[in-house]
Amino acid sequence: MSGELTFVDAVNRTLAHAMREDERVIVLGEDVAEGGPYLVTAGLAEAFGRDRVRNTPISEGAVCGVAVGAAQSGLKPVVEIMFIDFVTLALDQLVNQAAKAHFMSGGQLSVPLVLRTQGGSGQRNGAQHSQSLEAWLTHVPGLKVVMPSGAADAAGLLRSAIADPNPVVFVENKSLYFRREPVPDPAEAIPIGRAHMVRSGRDITIVALSRMVGEALTAADQLASEHGIEAEVIDPRTLVPLDLATLAQSVTRTGRAVVAHEAVTAGGFGAELAAQLQAAAFDYLEAPIQRVGAPYTPVPVSPPLEDAYRPGAEEIIRAARVALEWGQHDAEPWEKGALASS
Amino acid sequence: MSGELTFVDAVNRTLAHAMREDERVIVLGEDVAEGGPYLVTAGLAEAFGRDRVRNTPISEGAVCGVAVGAAQSGLKPVVEIMFIDFVTLALDQLVNQAAKAHFMSGGQLSVPLVLRTQGGSGQRNGAQHSQSLEAWLTHVPGLKVVMPSGAADAAGLLRSAIADPNPVVFVENKSLYFRREPVPDPAEAIPIGRAHMVRSGRDITIVALSRMVGEALTAADQLASEHGIEAEVIDPRTLVPLDLATLAQSVTRTGRAVVAHEAVTAGGFGAELAAQLQAAAFDYLEAPIQRVGAPYTPVPVSPPLEDAYRPGAEEIIRAARVALEWGQHDAEPWEKGALASS
Amino acid sequence: MDTEVAVALLRTMWRIRRFEERVAQLKRNLQVHGLIHLSVGGEGVAAAVCGQLRDDDAVYSGHRAHGHAIAKGAPLNTMMAELMGRETGLCRGLGGSMHLVDAEHGFMGATGVVGGNLPLALGSALTSHLTRTDQVTVVFFGDGAVQAGHFNETINLAALWRLPLIFVCENNGFAEFTSRDEHSTIERVSDVVAPYGFERTTVSGSDVPAVYEAFGEYLRAARSGSGPFLLECLTYRRRGHYEGDQQKYRDPEAEEEWRERDPIARLTESHVDDEAATAIEREAAAEIEEAVRFARDSPFPDPAITAGLVYAA
Amino acid sequence: MDTEVAVALLRTMWRIRRFEERVAQLKRNLQVHGLIHLSVGGEGVAAAVCGQLRDDDAVYSGHRAHGHAIAKGAPLNTMMAELMGRETGLCRGLGGSMHLVDAEHGFMGATGVVGGNLPLALGSALTSHLTRTDQVTVVFFGDGAVQAGHFNETINLAALWRLPLIFVCENNGFAEFTSRDEHSTIERVSDVVAPYGFERTTVSGSDVPAVYEAFGEYLRAARSGSGPFLLECLTYRRRGHYEGDQQKYRDPEAEEEWRERDPIARLTESHVDDEAATAIEREAAAEIEEAVRFARDSPFPDPAITAGLVYAA
Ligand SMILES: Cc1ncc(C[n+]2csc(CCOP(=O)(O)OP(=O)(O)O)c2C)c(N)n1
Ligand SMILES: Cc1ncc(C[n+]2csc(CCOP(=O)(O)OP(=O)(O)O)c2C)c(N)n1
Ligand SMILES: [Mg+2]
Ligand SMILES: [Mg+2]
């Protein structure tokens, strides 16, 4: 069975399903028993009780630590950090405790927790409620990092995240929350670590994360209709572990690639993708890997500024064209590079 | 005048010099008035009083926030986080407040603070006292990130960091602390944003950070004496802002590059360097940019395991050889890449 | 409280009230954007506290900061322009509702991180101490912030270092959609800090003279270098947590009760005659209309400005 | 306290004392590495607390954890092997002194982050509550951890959720090289948590029967589901903060005084005859020598094991 659901409802239904299936699954976070500001957890307290769906005070650090301790002792907590911007307050617990417990204990402990959070700009919420910080977490061995691009993937990936015996950071994007698409019920688990080929094409590969997958498809359509360029669009779905093989095979075929995310370009996960792809597909590359991301500024709040800040299909097209036209200009090479990555 | 000093003493003397020169400079952190575990701040409390050299409780978050507030109101705080592993507890203040205050206030506020901390493995301190987390900070517009590779640079860069009107994260490496080298007195300010060409060579470029600069020189010597290969070694000195031009010019000349740091390779600053260099020097590259860093595990504590974990000259040589021999093998390209970047 | 002071405070309160009601409207009309947290019903605290401060005293606040900024002297025109994202905004359109700053008037900043400015305020007080000025720092925060670790870290440091800092908690009994009893077993914030041994008290935030007097006493002490102090004001959030909040958790009875405790109505009743009060209200409304006009007539900023404002030169 | 119990506790205390003194030696001889924090002089707390727990009760600790692990039942051989970095170590040489874990005996972990395990312990107590077992969780921490935000966050949550968790603070009056009065104005940790309204008390950590009794009472209550509780034990750190610490801050007088309060000497004097005590000590020393032998005979781990231990399968 399958019906149209919003991203929010897909996550909500998956949480309910997991809680029904497994008593050990609990949900905790600020206002989760009231549904939270986006209603992602709406109805769960009514269905499963306030013992398993726990409102917490504004204590991000300790609450994340509670989830770690609960996970180590047999529960499967799904803890929510309301905005990824506030993961800054919980990183000690996530990085120094959750990520390292299995390793440091020589395998005695495991930490099957899911940390759900959401990031992204576009709502005029300003610099402290709009960030995309997933790259930090990909630099922490012991964490897995998942970034769904739509409702169906969110449902399927969340199932896998909850089933996983490791700490999984599940990064949603608030701009996707109210988009609808068909979501199977029950959602089948989508394996962590396998990329999704969203559109195939022979001319250029676009690797896009989260909200940028939709933007990449828009870009691909426009490249096809206006320029006759066939872009292949791949959604890695999970950043850690990363399905490099699928990405690299595509790039060796197309010879050109754009990697796109909403986070600030510098130090973003696109750097890792570019570094890995240039190494993996070097002999086949016709142009340098192009990166698309946000500029190197905090997120401004004024609408035209935020709109200009926010990367989208247009920036992907521009980057694709740099890659496609590579070799036709005479600028000094590092100027080209700077151009492409800013 | 110039004498041999340890890294610790170079930082100590520079702090004393800054405090003498400018009343607004204060030092705060855990046990700083006692000198701290490495004696970096020894003697400052005696010389400048415990009002300006303040011991703090174990409250990394608030203490970093105090430094932000003090900086906004006219002081020039140098705040110490004893181990970079605990910057996890201060990131909200650093990322959400310090880095964004100037921008969000439309330029009204500025935050001239220096956050000194130290990272790195090698002392058998285990997974929570040995990390290298500087990459996180390079992903935060508004922060500057400085990583000195020796005593003289530490002195000169710290002078600039203290003079800078922005929040500067000054990342030391504990393995360098007791190495001696000539340090001018008084140290001249070394500008933030300019790379240092440490050794010139025509065959390959090695971009190395912090402790890895010394390792790169060892590697270069060995490459020269055993293989007749002349490696150019560049120390960016500052990660943000990055002197891409110097790096890219070198790589366009040599056509091959290794980037090396002590942090975990995946998601490390080497990814950013590789991404920028492959874009900037694409037409001149004879081989993919090779990355050297730590493997994707927490830092183990047992001596032979930590020794194996810790990247050094040997790993740089191995990576350089992959770059130098590129094209002579027949493996599938992504296998080569995986090999080089693990 | 003498009439002159009451009139001045009432003027401030009406400016805040009319400003925020207008902002609510503009938000519905999509001319003000993002997360908007209003303080309708709690204006007395902002007025009575900031009304006693000098421009060179520092005020820090949180996400519900419009009132504090206005009371501290931020111009209505540039505030409204900031909320409407204009180039003439206080922060050139880069900050918005949760990140207002007016350094000229000592409003050193709002923050969207709950409790995030607590330690910054302590840093500001440290500067006063080290530079031997008599400036006082005030930090506003809600009851929700008290459960955040940085609250206790800051309280402990403030007590230890005895800095001229006044903590002003606006305890409205709610954090977002949950009431205080789901956040802590300790109802009163002044009880939370009891072990630290500094002076603290709880007053009704609707009783403007009481707030004025309690704060005034702390201010005089802080002015001569003592501190810290904590003033807890019991307030009521008459609107949703943010504009757009469905408010399912509302208790209609409490609401009725608190409507009666409206600080504006009470202060008017006790201290200002109706005619004068009406005039003040009208004046405030006119100022707000002027602010909206000012903002509407201002251009949006050029996106090119952002790159140059990441680092101070 | 009856003799049988006293003898059992004395045995644990001597095992800890001899273990740690031996570790200090091995550290000087470069056979044990890294940051080593010893609890010499404070063994009574570990013994009296853990001695009353079941294997399925959970204990969490911090950087000064050897004593807690031993008292909870961690085998000396594998502990010593862990400290010497051997494959046979409790954590296969991946954890070391600050990250000991012995899940089999309910020693759920030490941490090098000051206070870092406080919330984890609360999570463990939450599991007991939700799975309706009568397991109790205990978390050890120092007085330095009390000023960290996560301490207050955890205390507040524990009080709010009323979980079967016992906080055991070892207040030695120092955090690294600075004394408690540079960290807080509140001397006693049991006073810090006063507003939360749960039961708490302070005892001398050198008075083993007192610790035993106070903890026992809390344990019985927690066993039947109540909580939290806080037990503060005043202790003295007879050695440096870590091995190698220059200890310039030492007060020789206090040291003399505390040497007299040695928990081992006191418990022996009051409860165990000299002959029995000497036998216990010798036995402990022999066990430690055996542990060193075991560790020395064990190979170092193969570096290849690390990659497979990052993620659970
Ligand atoms: C650190 C952090 N966590 C969560 C949030 C989301 N949030 C915004 S306001 C709020 C409630 C704040 O309550 P309180 O401090 O009492 O202030 P009030 O809104 O009642 O004025 C929450 C949880 C946030 N902004 N910052
Ligand atoms: C979060 C954090 N900050 C700083 C340190 C460095 N450090 C290690 S032990 C210690 C003092 C701890 O004092 P206390 O909690 O009283 O324990 P004690 O050493 O006295 O047993 C400090 C500051 C750390 N390990 N973790
Ligand atoms: Mg509130
Ligand atoms: Mg202590």
PDB file of C-alpha atoms in Angstrom, chain B residues 137-222:
ATOM      1  CA  LEU B 137      36.288  25.167  12.654  1.00  0.00           C
ATOM      2  CA  THR B 138      37.244  25.789   9.042  1.00  0.00           C
ATOM      3  CA  HIS B 139      33.614  25.183   8.126  1.00  0.00           C
ATOM      4  CA  VAL B 140      32.444  28.149  10.221  1.00  0.00           C
ATOM      5  CA  PRO B 141      32.523  31.505   8.425  1.00  0.00           C
ATOM      6  CA  GLY B 142      33.620  34.166  10.884  1.00  0.00           C
ATOM      7  CA  LEU B 143      36.376  32.179  12.562  1.00  0.00           C
ATOM      8  CA  LYS B 144      40.016  32.223  11.602  1.00  0.00           C
ATOM      9  CA  VAL B 145      42.035  29.076  12.154  1.00  0.00           C
ATOM     10  CA  VAL B 146      45.778  29.047  12.747  1.00  0.00           C
ATOM     11  CA  MET B 147      48.009  25.977  13.144  1.00  0.00           C
ATOM     12  CA  PRO B 148      51.675  26.680  13.782  1.00  0.00           C
ATOM     13  CA  SER B 149      54.252  24.034  12.959  1.00  0.00           C
ATOM     14  CA  GLY B 150      57.028  25.171  15.279  1.00  0.00           C
ATOM     15  CA  ALA B 151      58.077  27.527  18.064  1.00  0.00           C
ATOM     16  CA  ALA B 152      59.032  30.526  15.937  1.00  0.00           C
ATOM     17  CA  ASP B 153      55.870  30.380  13.880  1.00  0.00           C
ATOM     18  CA  ALA B 154      53.831  29.936  17.033  1.00  0.00           C
ATOM     19  CA  ALA B 155      55.255  33.156  18.447  1.00  0.00           C
ATOM     20  CA  GLY B 156      54.789  35.152  15.271  1.00  0.00           C
ATOM     21  CA  LEU B 157      51.342  33.829  14.485  1.00  0.00           C
ATOM     22  CA  LEU B 158      50.119  34.269  18.046  1.00  0.00           C
ATOM     23  CA  ARG B 159      51.113  37.915  17.881  1.00  0.00           C
ATOM     24  CA  SER B 160      48.953  38.334  14.809  1.00  0.00           C
ATOM     25  CA  ALA B 161      46.131  36.338  16.313  1.00  0.00           C
ATOM     26  CA  ILE B 162      46.007  38.543  19.387  1.00  0.00           C
ATOM     27  CA  ALA B 163      46.108  41.677  17.231  1.00  0.00           C
ATOM     28  CA  ASP B 164      43.318  40.406  14.971  1.00  0.00           C
ATOM     29  CA  PRO B 165      39.870  41.940  15.475  1.00  0.00           C
ATOM     30  CA  ASN B 166      38.210  38.568  14.878  1.00  0.00           C
ATOM     31  CA  PRO B 167      37.893  35.309  16.764  1.00  0.00           C
ATOM     32  CA  VAL B 168      40.970  33.246  16.006  1.00  0.00           C
ATOM     33  CA  VAL B 169      41.297  29.603  16.953  1.00  0.00           C
ATOM     34  CA  PHE B 170      44.941  28.827  17.607  1.00  0.00           C
ATOM     35  CA  VAL B 171      45.522  25.088  17.443  1.00  0.00           C
ATOM     36  CA  GLU B 172      48.739  23.794  18.940  1.00  0.00           C
ATOM     37  CA  ASN B 173      50.017  20.218  18.774  1.00  0.00           C
ATOM     38  CA  LYS B 174      51.203  18.684  22.014  1.00  0.00           C
ATOM     39  CA  SER B 175      53.938  16.701  20.254  1.00  0.00           C
ATOM     40  CA  LEU B 176      55.630  19.961  19.284  1.00  0.00           C
ATOM     41  CA  TYR B 177      55.571  21.464  22.764  1.00  0.00           C
ATOM     42  CA  PHE B 178      59.055  20.577  23.893  1.00  0.00           C
ATOM     43  CA  ARG B 179      60.944  20.882  20.627  1.00  0.00           C
ATOM     44  CA  ARG B 180      63.432  23.732  20.526  1.00  0.00           C
ATOM     45  CA  GLU B 181      64.309  26.106  17.741  1.00  0.00           C
ATOM     46  CA  PRO B 182      65.564  29.667  17.398  1.00  0.00           C
ATOM     47  CA  VAL B 183      62.848  32.193  18.133  1.00  0.00           C
ATOM     48  CA  PRO B 184      63.467  35.909  17.612  1.00  0.00           C
ATOM     49  CA  ASP B 185      62.794  38.128  20.634  1.00  0.00           C
ATOM     50  CA  PRO B 186      60.585  39.989  20.303  1.00  0.00           C
ATOM     51  CA  ALA B 187      58.892  37.794  17.716  1.00  0.00           C
ATOM     52  CA  GLU B 188      57.717  39.670  14.685  1.00  0.00           C
ATOM     53  CA  ALA B 189      54.114  39.190  13.745  1.00  0.00           C
ATOM     54  CA  ILE B 190      53.657  36.605  10.995  1.00  0.00           C
ATOM     55  CA  PRO B 191      50.681  37.605   8.882  1.00  0.00           C
ATOM     56  CA  ILE B 192      47.593  35.432   8.980  1.00  0.00           C
ATOM     57  CA  GLY B 193      46.775  34.143   5.513  1.00  0.00           C
ATOM     58  CA  ARG B 194      50.194  33.695   4.049  1.00  0.00           C
ATOM     59  CA  ALA B 195      51.694  30.269   3.467  1.00  0.00           C
ATOM     60  CA  HIS B 196      55.325  29.435   4.171  1.00  0.00           C
ATOM     61  CA  MET B 197      57.422  27.715   1.534  1.00  0.00           C
ATOM     62  CA  VAL B 198      59.532  25.552   3.777  1.00  0.00           C
ATOM     63  CA  ARG B 199      61.536  23.704   1.134  1.00  0.00           C
ATOM     64  CA  SER B 200      61.486  24.122  -2.603  1.00  0.00           C
ATOM     65  CA  GLY B 201      61.474  21.344  -5.110  1.00  0.00           C
ATOM     66  CA  ARG B 202      60.297  20.682  -8.619  1.00  0.00           C
ATOM     67  CA  ASP B 203      58.857  17.169  -8.564  1.00  0.00           C
ATOM     68  CA  ILE B 204      55.981  17.142  -6.125  1.00  0.00           C
ATOM     69  CA  THR B 205      54.295  19.501  -3.682  1.00  0.00           C
ATOM     70  CA  ILE B 206      53.689  18.451  -0.088  1.00  0.00           C
ATOM     71  CA  VAL B 207      51.217  20.651   1.761  1.00  0.00           C
ATOM     72  CA  ALA B 208      51.500  19.845   5.451  1.00  0.00           C
ATOM     73  CA  LEU B 209      49.897  21.175   8.602  1.00  0.00           C
ATOM     74  CA  SER B 210      51.319  21.587  12.084  1.00  0.00           C
ATOM     75  CA  ARG B 211      53.336  18.551  13.207  1.00  0.00           C
ATOM     76  CA  MET B 212      53.211  17.127   9.694  1.00  0.00           C
ATOM     77  CA  VAL B 213      55.465  19.910   8.390  1.00  0.00           C
ATOM     78  CA  GLY B 214      58.408  18.325  10.195  1.00  0.00           C
ATOM     79  CA  GLU B 215      57.336  14.921   8.939  1.00  0.00           C
ATOM     80  CA  ALA B 216      57.120  16.302   5.415  1.00  0.00           C
ATOM     81  CA  LEU B 217      60.673  17.598   5.649  1.00  0.00           C
ATOM     82  CA  THR B 218      61.879  14.207   6.806  1.00  0.00           C
ATOM     83  CA  ALA B 219      59.979  12.635   3.943  1.00  0.00           C
ATOM     84  CA  ALA B 220      61.429  15.144   1.482  1.00  0.00           C
ATOM     85  CA  ASP B 221      64.961  14.438   2.638  1.00  0.00           C
ATOM     86  CA  GLN B 222      64.436  10.752   2.218  1.00  0.00           C
TER      87      GLN B 222
END
